[in-house]
Structures are given as C-alpha cells and as structure tokens.
Coordinates of C-alpha atoms in Angstrom, one line a residue:
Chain P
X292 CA 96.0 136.1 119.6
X293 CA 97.8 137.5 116.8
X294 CA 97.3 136.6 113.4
X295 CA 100.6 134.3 113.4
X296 CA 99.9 132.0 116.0
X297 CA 96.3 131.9 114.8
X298 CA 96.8 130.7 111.9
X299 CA 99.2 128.2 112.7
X300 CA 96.8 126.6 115.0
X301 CA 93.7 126.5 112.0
X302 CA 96.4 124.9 110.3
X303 CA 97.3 122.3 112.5
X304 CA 93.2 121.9 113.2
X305 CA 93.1 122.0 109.1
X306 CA 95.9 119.0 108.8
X307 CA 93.9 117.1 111.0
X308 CA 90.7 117.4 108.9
X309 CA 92.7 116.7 106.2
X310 CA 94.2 113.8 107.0
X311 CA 90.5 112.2 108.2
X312 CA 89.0 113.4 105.5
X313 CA 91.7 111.9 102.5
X314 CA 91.1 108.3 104.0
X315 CA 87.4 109.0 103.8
X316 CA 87.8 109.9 100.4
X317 CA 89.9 107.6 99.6
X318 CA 88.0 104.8 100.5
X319 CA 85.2 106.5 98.3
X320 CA 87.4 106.4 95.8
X321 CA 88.8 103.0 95.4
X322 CA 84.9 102.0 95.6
X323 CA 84.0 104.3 92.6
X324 CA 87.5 103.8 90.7
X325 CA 87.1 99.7 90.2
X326 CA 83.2 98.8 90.6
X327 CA 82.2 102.4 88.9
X328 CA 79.6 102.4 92.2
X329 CA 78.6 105.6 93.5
X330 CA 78.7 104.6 97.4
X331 CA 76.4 106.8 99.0
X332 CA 76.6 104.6 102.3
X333 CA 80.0 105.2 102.6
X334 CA 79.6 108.2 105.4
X335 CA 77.1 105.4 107.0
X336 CA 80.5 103.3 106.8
X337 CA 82.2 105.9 108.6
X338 CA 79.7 106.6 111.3
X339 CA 79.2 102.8 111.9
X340 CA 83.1 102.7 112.9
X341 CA 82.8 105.6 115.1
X342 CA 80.0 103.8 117.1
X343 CA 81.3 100.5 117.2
X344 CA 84.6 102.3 118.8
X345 CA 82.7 103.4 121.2
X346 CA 80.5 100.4 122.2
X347 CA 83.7 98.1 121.7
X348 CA 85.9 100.7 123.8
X349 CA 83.3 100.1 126.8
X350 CA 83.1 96.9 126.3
X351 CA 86.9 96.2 127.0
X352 CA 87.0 98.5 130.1
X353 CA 90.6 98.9 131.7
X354 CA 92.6 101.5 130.7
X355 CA 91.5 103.8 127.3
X356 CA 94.7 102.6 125.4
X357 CA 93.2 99.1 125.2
X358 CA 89.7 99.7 124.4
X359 CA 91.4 101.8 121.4
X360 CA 93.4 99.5 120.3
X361 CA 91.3 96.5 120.2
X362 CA 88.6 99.2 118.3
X363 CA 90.9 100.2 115.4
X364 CA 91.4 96.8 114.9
X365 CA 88.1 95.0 115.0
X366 CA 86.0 97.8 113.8
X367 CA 87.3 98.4 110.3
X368 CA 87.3 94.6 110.1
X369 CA 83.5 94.2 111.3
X370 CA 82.2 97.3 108.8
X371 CA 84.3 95.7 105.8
X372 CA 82.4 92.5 106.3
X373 CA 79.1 94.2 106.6
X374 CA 79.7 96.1 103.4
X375 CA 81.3 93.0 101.5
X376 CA 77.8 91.4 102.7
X377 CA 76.2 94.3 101.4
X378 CA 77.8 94.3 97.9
X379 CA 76.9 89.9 97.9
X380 CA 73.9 90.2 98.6
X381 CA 72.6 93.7 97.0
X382 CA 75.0 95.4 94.2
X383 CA 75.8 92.3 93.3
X384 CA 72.0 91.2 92.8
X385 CA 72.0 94.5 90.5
X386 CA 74.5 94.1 88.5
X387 CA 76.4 96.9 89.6
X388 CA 74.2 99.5 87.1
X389 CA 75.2 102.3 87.9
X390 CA 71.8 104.0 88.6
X391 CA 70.3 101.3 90.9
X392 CA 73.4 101.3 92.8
X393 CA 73.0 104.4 93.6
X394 CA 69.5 104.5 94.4
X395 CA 70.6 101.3 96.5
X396 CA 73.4 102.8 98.4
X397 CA 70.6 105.2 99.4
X398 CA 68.8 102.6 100.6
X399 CA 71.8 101.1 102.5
X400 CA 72.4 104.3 104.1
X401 CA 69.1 104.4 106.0
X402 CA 69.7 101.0 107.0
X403 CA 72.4 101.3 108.3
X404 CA 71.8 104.6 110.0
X405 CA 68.4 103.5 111.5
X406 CA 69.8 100.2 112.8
X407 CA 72.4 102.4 114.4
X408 CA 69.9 104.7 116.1
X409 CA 67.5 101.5 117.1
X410 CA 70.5 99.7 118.7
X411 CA 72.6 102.7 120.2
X412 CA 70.3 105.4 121.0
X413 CA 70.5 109.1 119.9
X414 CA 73.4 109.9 122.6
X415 CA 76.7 111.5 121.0
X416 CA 79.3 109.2 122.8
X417 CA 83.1 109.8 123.7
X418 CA 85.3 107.7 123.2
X419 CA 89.1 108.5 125.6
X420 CA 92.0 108.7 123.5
X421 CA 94.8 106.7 124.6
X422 CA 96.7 109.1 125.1
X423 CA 96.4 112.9 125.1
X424 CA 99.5 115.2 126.4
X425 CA 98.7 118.8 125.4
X426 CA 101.9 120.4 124.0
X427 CA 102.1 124.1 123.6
X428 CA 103.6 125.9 120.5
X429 CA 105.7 128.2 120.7
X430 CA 105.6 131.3 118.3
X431 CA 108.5 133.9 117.1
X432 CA 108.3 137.6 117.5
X433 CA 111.0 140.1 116.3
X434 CA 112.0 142.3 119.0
X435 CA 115.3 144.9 119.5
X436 CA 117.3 142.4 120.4
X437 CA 116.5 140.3 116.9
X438 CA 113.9 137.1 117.0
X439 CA 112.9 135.7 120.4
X440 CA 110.4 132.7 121.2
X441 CA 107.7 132.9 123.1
X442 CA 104.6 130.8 124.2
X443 CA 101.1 132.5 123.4
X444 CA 98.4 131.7 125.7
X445 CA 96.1 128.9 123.7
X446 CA 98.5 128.2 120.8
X447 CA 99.4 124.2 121.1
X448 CA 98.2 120.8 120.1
X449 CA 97.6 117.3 121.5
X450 CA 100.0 114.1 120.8
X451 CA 96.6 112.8 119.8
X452 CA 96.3 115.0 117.0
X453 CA 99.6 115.0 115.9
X454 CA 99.6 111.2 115.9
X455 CA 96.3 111.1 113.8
X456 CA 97.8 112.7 111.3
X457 CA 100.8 110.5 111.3
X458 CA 98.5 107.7 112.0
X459 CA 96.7 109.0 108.5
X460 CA 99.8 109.3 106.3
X461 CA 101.0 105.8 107.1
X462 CA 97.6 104.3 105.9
X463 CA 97.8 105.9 103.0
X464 CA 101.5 105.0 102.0
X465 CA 100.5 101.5 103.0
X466 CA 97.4 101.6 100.9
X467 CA 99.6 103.1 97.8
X468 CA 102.4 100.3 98.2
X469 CA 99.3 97.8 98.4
X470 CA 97.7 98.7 95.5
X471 CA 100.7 99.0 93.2
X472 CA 102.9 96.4 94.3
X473 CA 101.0 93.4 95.6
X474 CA 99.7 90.8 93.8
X475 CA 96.4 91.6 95.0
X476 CA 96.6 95.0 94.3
X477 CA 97.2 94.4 90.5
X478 CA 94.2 92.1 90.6
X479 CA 92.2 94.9 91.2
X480 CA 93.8 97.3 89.2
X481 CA 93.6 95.2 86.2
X482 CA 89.9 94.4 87.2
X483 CA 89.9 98.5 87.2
X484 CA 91.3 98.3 83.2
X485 CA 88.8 95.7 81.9
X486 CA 86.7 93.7 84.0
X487 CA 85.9 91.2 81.1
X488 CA 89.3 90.8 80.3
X489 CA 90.1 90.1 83.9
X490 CA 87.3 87.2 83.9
X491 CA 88.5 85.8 80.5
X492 CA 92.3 85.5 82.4
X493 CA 91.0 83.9 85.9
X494 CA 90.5 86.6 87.8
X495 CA 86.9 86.4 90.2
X496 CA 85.9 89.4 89.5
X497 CA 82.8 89.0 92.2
X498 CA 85.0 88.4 94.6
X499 CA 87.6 91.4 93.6
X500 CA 84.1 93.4 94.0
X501 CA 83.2 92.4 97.6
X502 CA 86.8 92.7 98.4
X503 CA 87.0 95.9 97.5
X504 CA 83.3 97.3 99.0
X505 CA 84.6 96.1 102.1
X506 CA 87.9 97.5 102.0
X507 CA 86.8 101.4 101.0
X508 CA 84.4 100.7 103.9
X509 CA 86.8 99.6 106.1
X510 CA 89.1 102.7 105.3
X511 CA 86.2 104.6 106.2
X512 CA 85.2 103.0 109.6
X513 CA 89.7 103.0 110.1
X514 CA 89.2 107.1 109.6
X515 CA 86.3 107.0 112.0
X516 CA 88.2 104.9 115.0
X517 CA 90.9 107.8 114.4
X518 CA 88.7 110.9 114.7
X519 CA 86.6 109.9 117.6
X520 CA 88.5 110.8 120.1
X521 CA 88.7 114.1 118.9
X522 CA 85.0 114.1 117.6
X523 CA 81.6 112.1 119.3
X524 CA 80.2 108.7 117.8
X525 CA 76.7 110.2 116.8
X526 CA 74.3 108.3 114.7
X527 CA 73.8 111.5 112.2
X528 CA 77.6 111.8 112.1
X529 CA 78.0 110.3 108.6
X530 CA 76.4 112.9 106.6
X531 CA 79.5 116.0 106.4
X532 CA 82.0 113.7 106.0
X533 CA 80.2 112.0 102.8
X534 CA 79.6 115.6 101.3
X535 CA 83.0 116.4 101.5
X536 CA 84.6 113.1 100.5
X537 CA 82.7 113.8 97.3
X538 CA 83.9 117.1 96.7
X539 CA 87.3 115.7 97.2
X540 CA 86.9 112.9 95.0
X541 CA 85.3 115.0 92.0
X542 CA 88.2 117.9 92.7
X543 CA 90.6 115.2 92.4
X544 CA 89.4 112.9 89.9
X545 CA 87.4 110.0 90.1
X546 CA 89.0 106.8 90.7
X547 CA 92.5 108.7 91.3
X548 CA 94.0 108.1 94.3
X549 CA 96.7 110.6 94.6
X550 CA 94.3 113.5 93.1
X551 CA 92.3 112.4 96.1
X552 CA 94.9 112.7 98.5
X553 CA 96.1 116.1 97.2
X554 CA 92.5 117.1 97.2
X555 CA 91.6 115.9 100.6
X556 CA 94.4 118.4 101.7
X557 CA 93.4 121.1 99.7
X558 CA 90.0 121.4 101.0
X559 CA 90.5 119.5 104.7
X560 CA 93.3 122.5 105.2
X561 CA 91.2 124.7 103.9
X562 CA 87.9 123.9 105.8
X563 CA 89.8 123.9 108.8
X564 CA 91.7 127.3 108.2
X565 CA 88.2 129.3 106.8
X566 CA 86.2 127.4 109.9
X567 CA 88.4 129.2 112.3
X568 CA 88.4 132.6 110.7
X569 CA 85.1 132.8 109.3
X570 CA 82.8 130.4 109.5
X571 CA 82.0 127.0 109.3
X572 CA 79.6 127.5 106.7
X573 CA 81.7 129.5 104.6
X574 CA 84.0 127.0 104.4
X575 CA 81.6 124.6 102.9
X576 CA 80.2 127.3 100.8
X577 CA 83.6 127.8 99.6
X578 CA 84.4 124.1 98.9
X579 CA 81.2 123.6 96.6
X580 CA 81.6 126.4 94.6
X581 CA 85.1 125.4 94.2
X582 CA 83.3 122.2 92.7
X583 CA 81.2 123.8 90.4
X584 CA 84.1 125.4 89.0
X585 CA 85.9 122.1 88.8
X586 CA 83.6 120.6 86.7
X587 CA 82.8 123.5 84.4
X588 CA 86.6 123.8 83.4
X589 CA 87.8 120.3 84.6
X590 CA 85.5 117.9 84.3
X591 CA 87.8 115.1 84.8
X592 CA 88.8 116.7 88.1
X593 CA 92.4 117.8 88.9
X594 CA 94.4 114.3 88.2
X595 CA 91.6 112.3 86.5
X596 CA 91.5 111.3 82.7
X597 CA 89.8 112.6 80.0
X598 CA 87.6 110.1 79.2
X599 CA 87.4 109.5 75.4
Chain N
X239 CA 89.2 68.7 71.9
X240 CA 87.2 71.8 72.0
X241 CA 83.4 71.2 71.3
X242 CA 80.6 73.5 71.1
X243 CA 77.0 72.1 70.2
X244 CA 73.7 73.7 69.1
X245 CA 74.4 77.1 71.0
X246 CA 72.0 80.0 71.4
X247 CA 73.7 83.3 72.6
X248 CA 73.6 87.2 72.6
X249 CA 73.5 90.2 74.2
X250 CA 70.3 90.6 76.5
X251 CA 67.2 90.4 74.5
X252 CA 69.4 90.2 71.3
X253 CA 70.0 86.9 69.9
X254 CA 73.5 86.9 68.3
X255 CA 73.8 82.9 67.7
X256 CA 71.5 80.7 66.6
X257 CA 72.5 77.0 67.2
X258 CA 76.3 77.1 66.5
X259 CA 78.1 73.8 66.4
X260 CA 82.1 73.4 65.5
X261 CA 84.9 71.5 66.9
X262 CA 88.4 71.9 66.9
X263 CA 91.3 69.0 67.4
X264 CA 94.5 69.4 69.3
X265 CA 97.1 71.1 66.7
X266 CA 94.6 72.0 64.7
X267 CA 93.6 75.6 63.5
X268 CA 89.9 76.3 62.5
X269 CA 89.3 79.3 60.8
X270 CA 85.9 80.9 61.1
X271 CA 85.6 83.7 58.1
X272 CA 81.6 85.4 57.9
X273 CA 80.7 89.4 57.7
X274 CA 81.5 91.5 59.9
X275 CA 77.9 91.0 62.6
X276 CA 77.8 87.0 61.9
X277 CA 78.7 86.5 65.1
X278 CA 82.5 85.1 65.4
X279 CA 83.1 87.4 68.4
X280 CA 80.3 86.7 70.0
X281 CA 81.7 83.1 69.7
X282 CA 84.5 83.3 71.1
X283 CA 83.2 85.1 73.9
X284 CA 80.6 82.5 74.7
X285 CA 83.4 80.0 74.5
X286 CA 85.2 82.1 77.4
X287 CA 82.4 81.8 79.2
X288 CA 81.7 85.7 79.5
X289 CA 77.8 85.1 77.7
X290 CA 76.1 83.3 79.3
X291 CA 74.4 80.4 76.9
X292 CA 70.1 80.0 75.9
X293 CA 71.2 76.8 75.1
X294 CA 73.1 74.5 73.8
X295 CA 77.0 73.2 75.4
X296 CA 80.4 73.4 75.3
X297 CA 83.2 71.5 76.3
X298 CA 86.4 70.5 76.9
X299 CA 87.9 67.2 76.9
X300 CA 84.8 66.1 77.6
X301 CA 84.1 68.5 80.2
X302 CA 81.3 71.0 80.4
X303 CA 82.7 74.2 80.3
X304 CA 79.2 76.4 79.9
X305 CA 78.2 75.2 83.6
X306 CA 81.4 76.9 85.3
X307 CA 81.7 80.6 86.4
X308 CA 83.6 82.8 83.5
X309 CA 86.9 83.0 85.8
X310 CA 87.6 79.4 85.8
X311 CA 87.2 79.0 82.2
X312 CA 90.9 80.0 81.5
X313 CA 92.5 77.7 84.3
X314 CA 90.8 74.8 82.0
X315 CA 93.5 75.7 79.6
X316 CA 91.5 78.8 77.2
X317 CA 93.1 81.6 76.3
X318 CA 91.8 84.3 74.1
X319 CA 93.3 87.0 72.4
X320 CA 90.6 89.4 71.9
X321 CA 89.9 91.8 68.9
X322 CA 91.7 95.1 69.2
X323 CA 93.3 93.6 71.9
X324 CA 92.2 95.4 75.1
X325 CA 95.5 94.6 77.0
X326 CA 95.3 96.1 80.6
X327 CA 96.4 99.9 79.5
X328 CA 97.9 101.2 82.2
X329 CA 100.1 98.1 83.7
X330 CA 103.3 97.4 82.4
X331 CA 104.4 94.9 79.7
X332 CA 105.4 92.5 83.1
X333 CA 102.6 92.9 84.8
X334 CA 100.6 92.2 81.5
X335 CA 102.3 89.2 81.3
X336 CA 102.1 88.8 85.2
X337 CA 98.2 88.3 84.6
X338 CA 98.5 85.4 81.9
X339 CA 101.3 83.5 84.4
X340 CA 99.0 83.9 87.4
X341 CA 96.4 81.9 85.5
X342 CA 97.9 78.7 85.7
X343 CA 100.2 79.8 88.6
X344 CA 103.4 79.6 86.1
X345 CA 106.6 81.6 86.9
X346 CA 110.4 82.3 84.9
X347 CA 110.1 79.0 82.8
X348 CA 107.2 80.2 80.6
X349 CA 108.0 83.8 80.9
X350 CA 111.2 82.9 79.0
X351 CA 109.8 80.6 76.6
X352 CA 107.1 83.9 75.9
X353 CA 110.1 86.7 75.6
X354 CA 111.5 84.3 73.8
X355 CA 108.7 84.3 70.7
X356 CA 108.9 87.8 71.3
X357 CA 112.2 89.3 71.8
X358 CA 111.0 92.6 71.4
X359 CA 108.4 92.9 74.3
X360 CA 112.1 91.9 76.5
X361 CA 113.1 95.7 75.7
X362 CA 109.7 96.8 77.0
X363 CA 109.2 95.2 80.4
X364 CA 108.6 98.4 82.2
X365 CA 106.5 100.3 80.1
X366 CA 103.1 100.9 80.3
X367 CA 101.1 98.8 77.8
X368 CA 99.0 101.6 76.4
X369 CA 102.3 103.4 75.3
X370 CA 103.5 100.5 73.1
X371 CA 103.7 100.7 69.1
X372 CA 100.4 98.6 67.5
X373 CA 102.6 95.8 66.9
X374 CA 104.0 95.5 69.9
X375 CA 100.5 95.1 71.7
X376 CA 99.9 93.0 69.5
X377 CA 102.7 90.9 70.5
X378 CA 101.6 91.7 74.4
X379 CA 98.4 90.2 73.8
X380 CA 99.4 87.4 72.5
X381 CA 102.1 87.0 75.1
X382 CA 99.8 87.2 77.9
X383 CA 97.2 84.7 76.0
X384 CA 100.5 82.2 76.0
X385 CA 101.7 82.8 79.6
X386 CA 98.3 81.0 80.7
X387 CA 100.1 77.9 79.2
X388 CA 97.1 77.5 76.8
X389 CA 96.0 73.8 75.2
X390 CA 92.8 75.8 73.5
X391 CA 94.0 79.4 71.9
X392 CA 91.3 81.4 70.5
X393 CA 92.5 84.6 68.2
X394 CA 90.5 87.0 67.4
X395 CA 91.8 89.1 64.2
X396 CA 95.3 89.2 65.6
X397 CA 96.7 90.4 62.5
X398 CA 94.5 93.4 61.9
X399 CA 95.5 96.5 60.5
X400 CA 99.4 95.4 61.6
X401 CA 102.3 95.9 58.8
X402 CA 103.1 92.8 56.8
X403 CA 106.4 92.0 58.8
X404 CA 104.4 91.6 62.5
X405 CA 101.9 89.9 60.5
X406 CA 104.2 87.4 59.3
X407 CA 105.6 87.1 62.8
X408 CA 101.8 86.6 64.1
X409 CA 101.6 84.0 61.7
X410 CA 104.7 82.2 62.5
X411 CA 103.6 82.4 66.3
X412 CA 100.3 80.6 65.5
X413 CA 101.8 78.4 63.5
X414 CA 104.0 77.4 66.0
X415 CA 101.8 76.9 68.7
X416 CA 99.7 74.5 66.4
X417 CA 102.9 72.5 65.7
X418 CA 103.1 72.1 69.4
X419 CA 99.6 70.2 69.9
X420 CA 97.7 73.9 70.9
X421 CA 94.0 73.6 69.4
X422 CA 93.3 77.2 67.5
X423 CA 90.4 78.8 66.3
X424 CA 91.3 81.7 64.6
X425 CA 89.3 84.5 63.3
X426 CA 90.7 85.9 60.1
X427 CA 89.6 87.9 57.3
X428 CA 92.9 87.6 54.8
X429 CA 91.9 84.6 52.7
X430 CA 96.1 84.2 51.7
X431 CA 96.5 83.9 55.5
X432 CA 93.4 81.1 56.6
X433 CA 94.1 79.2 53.0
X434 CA 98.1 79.0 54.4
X435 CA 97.9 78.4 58.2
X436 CA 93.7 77.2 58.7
X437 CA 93.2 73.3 58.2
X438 CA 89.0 74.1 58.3
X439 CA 87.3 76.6 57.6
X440 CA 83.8 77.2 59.2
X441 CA 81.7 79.5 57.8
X442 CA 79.7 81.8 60.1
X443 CA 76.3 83.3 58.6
X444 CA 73.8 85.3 60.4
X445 CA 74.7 83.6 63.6
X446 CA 74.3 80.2 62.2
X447 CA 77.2 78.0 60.5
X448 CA 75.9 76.5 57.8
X449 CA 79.1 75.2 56.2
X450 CA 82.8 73.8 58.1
X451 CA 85.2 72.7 55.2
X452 CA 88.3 71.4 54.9
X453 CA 90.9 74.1 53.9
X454 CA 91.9 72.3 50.9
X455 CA 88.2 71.9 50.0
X456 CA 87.9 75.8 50.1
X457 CA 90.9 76.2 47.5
X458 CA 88.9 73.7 45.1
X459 CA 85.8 76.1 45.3
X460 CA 86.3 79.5 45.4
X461 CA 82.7 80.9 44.7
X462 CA 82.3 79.2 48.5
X463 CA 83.7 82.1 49.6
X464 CA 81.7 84.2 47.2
X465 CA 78.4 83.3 48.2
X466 CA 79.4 84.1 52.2
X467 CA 81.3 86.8 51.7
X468 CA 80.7 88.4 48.9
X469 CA 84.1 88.6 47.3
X470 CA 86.1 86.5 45.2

C-alpha cells in the first residue's frame, strides 16, 4: 500500500484510540480534578467493564445487539456503584490524604484485578459487536486524465469503529453540558473551588465525593463496553490504558477536562499512527518522553493552571 | 438565639479554643474584637460546623447544632461570610448566588431582594467571580451569605482592606439585616465601626473570652480595649 492510503487507515485506527482513550482519561480526570485523588484503580475500572460486558453479553444470549445493549447500560452502572462503595467505605475512611489514597488505590487495584481473575478465569474473551459492516475507503490518485478514485486492497473501516468514535464524542459533549449546566454539575464544580465553603452552604460534600468516584469509574467501564468489541475482556487489560490516561491527563492538565480531551487525541492519534509505522513500543516511548518534556517546561500541563 | 457553651476546638492536635461561651439575640450584632491568633475564626468555623468540637455545645433555638453533619448546618438558617472571602472563583456572579439560593431552595423572590442591596453585582451576573474588583467580591460574598435566607449571619472581617465608600455600604447592609430581626456576630477590627453598629462586644483572648460587654459599656472604658488589644 502506498503511503496515502496507509496513513489514512493509522489514522482512522489512531481516532479510535483516541476517542477510548479521552473517556478513559477523562474519567481519571474528573476523579483527580474535585477529590484531588490519584485513582490508580481506575484501569481496574476499565477492565472490570470490559468483563462484565462479556459475562453480561452471554448471559442475555439472542442476538449480539442485545447482549450489547443491555452491557453498556448495566455495566458502567454496576462499576460506578462498586467504586462509590469503594470511596464510602475506604477513601472516605482516609480522609482523602492524598498519599494514602494513593497507596490505597493500589490496593484497590489488586482487588479488583484478583477478584476478576478468581471469578472469570485468565481467558481473553470476545465480546460480538452489534453490528460490524466492513466499508472500504476509497483513495485518489492523479493520473493523465486528472484525479481518479480508486479502492486499494485493505484500506477500509468497520461501522463499528466509526460508531465508537461517534459513540465517544457524544459522551463527552454530554459529560461537558453536564458538568457546566446542571445543577448537579455546579455542585461539583463548586465542591472543586472550595470544599469547605461548599459544606458551610449545604452542599454534602461526602456524597458529591462518592458520586463522583463512581461516575469517573463509570466513564471508564462506559469506554470499556465500547472497545471490546474491537479489543478482548482480559483480566491484565487495565494496565496500558491507566499509563496512558495519565500521560494524557498530565499533558493536558490536571483536573482540565478539555486539555484532556485535546490531549487524549494528541497522543491516542499518535499512538495509533507511530504503532502502525513503527512500532508499538515507540509509540509509548514517544508519548513518555513527550511527558517529561511536559513537565520540565509545563508543569501545569497544556490547559492546566499555574498553581500559586 | 444562637448559643455556644464551654467549647473546646482546633485544628488536630492543636487546641485553638478553650471553653468559649457567647450568645447572640435575634437583631442583635455581637462583636468579637481579640489579636489576630485568639481564635475568632476558628469560632466561627466551629459554629458552621466545619471543626469538629472536644467539647462543649452549640445551638440554635434550642437545637443542637454541634451533633449534625457540617452541610446541614446552613439549612438551620447560618450563613457565614468568611474572611477573605473565598467565593467559588471560577463560577459566575449567578451561579455564586445560585449556591446561597439552593440552600434553602429559594428562587427570583430573594434573588431580587439580594441584587437589590447590591445593584452593582446586577451588572455582573455573567462574570466570573475571581475577575470581580475587591469590593465587588465583597459584595458577592455577602450576597450569597443572604441568598441562604439567613436568621444567624456570621461575618468575618467583611470590611477589610475595602475603600471607605464599600465599607460604608457593608455597614449599611449589616445594619440592615439586624433591623430585620437577623442575629450577627461580626468580627471587626475598626473600633469606630463595632462602637457604631455592635450592641456587645466579646472579647476573645488566647482562645478564651474572658470579658462580653455591652457596647455602650466599652465607650465608658476605653483602657478595656487597651489591656486586650493593646491599643487605645
């Protein structure tokens, strides 16, 4: 294939990392931007919704559309409450200091990933997509005659894909209309400002907390249900996902939701495009040294704030 | 009425308050005036419920107020405008105010009879708090303190470092909401201000208050203030 058509399709591969990966993140992010807790669990979040699409998927049976559906719904819904458990009965118990919920979240992680492995099994499962037409792409070459179209041979995408994507952006414009225009929403973001401040005028800030642990987890297990089609339920499948959501989170600013999303492109497009031509491995070589260089000459990430 | 008896508070393993007792009557304005470090912040936020007590109570009315969770403490009628007024920076004026109305679940009525103390903030609805003069937080602050409807107001230097015109409108503002029946307890280090608006004065030393006195007392004898706060 030539180097047109090539790229295009790492692209397209790219934009479908990218969109995974900037709900991951974004979860990640809400977590960190209100509660100021480092959620290392949150790739166990993640995997936990890719099982549990799987294992509900077989458990409806009939045709794939419905096990999906019922799985994007309930998954997401069961992982939020086992995270705003988790935030009751452990960060909460904590304090929410910022080293022990760290070391905690570690803690969590095995947990969870261990209970997955006890109850599942090792076994990477598939999950059918509800729908998967392949569509071919067409490509443009110049010829005597001026530009004709033609099909290269493996240059095309699935509706699947296309519709995660879509799928992705949707959340994400949902999420940003939540957060900023409903009531709820400002609850948390002035929570964000000043929690004290939020106590002294009514607001239960405990509950804002578990509310939100559950949500960033839910977002994660939503990106999960979404990807596995595409990708296996594996117990071990948290762990890249978590890496990268923090690159994208320190690249675009901590606690900033649009930096995230413009940084979960950035380096989802770019893992995708550098997996393809080079290597895997580069890619993530690539992304972390990009890191480093974030936070020796922007500390406060892309879109974050100087803090004072 | 607003009681707190014999309470013990502070930060961790640091004892702030040592056995704190005041009161403070509906349309009435106490004034507590100590150093800075005796402790008037700390008990205010004690009041709000945001430290938790080592011993001692408050109430409300007759209710116990120390016994509930910090959220509800404002639904009980409490506001509190605290010192350097740490509005919530990067929402709007509305939304500022949004926060004080969703206390008590008030809507349009109050929010009027708020804009309406302080014509200015009208101007500002839409902009961020964080980007408003010093004054005009000021104003915001206490704005969202009186959108939570409050029968208790507790102020915590609202008039410092502000030019003497938005002090004077602070004033009036306070002044106004006493007239109206609102208990205040008001801490204030411009002696012309607490000898004009305060009707007690309760002295705050070292986290004790040894000494409440009747304004009028206070103008009677001035080395009172001396021996607390070391100025005449």
């Amino acid at each position: 294939m030539e180097f047109g058509p090539h790229f295009l399709l790492a692209s397209l591969e790219g934009a479908v990392n990218a969109a995974v990966l900037a709900l991951m993140a974004v979860g990640l992010s809400i977590v960190f931007g209100i509660m100021r807790v480092v959620n290392v669990a949150h790739g166990e979040f993640f995997m936990l919704g890719a099982v549990l699409a799987w294992w509900i998927s077989s458990l409806v049976g009939a045709h794939p559309a419905y096990g999906f559906v019922v799985a994007l719904i309930a998954a997401p819904l069961i992982v939020g409450a086992i995270a705003a458990l988790a935030d009751h009965f452990v960060l909460r118990r904590i304090n929410y200091d910022p080293e022990r919920t760290i070391v905690a979240t570690i803690g969590l992680l095995y947990v969870l990933q261990q209970t997955t492995l006890m109850t599942f099994g090792p076994e990477a499962r598939p999950v059918e997509a509800p729908f998967n037409k392949r569509i071919a792409l067409p490509w443009f070459e110049k010829t005597a005659e001026g530009f004709s179209m033609y099909w290269p041979w493996g240059l095309g995408t699935t509706t699947y894909k296309l519709a995660v994507i879509a799928a992705a952006a949707v959340i994400l414009i949902g999420l940003w209309i939540f957060m900023t225009r409903s009531r709820i929403g400002l609850i948390m973001r002035a929570t964000q400002l000043d929690s004290e401040m939020a106590l002294a005028y009514g607001i239960p800030v405990d509950r804002v907390y578990a509310l939100v642990f559950g949500m960033g987890a839910a977002i994660a297990a939503l990106a999960a249900v979404l990807v596995v089609p595409i990708q296996q339920a594996h117990y071990l499948m948290g762990h890249d996902p978590l890496l990268l959501s923090f690159i994208v989170v320190i690249i675009g600013g901590l606690g900033s939701i649009p930096g995230t999303i413009v940084a979960a492109i950035l380096i989802g497009m770019s893992d995708g495009i550098i997996s393809v031509f080079f290597s895997p491995t580069v890619a993530k070589i690539l992304a972390t040294l990009l890191v480093a260089f974030v936070l020796i000459f922007r500390p406060q990430g892309l879109f974050g704030k100087r803090v004072a | 009425m607003l009681e707190v008896s014999n309470i013990e508070t502070g930060y961790g393993d640091v004892q702030v308050l040592y056995g704190v007792s005041l009161s403070v009557k509906p349309g009435e304005v106490l004034c507590l005036l100590g150093r800075n470090g005796a402790g008037k912040t700390t008990l205010l936020k004690s009041i709000m419920g945001l430290l938790p007590l080592k011993s001692g109570s408050i109430s409300f009315n007759g209710k116990a107020l120390h016994t509930e969770p910090a959220h509800l403490i404002a639904k009980h009628g409490i506001a509190y405008v605290p010192q350097g007024r740490r509005l919530f920076s990067e929402l709007t004026v509305a939304q500022n105010i949004e926060i004080g109305l969703m206390v008590q679940g008030r809507g349009h009525q109050t929010r009027e009879r708020v804009l309406e103390l302080f014509p200015r903030l009208r101007e500002r609805m839409k902009q961020r708090a964080e980007t408003l003069s010093g004054g005009e937080q000021q104003m915001l602050a206490m704005a969202r303190a009186l959108s939570t409807e409050p029968r208790v107001l507790l102020l915590d230097e609202p008039t410092e470092g502000l030019q003497p015109s938005m002090v004077a409108l602070i004033d009036e503002v306070t002044l106004k909401m006493k007239n109206e029946g609102v208990a205040i307890v008001l801490v204030e280090h411009q002696l012309d201000t607490v000898l004009t608006i305060a009707d007690r004065v309760a002295f705050i030393e070292n986290g004790r208050n040894p000494e409440t006195v009747t304004t009028s007392d206070l103008a009677l004898t001035p080395n009172k203030v001396m021996q607390y706060l070391g100025v005449s």
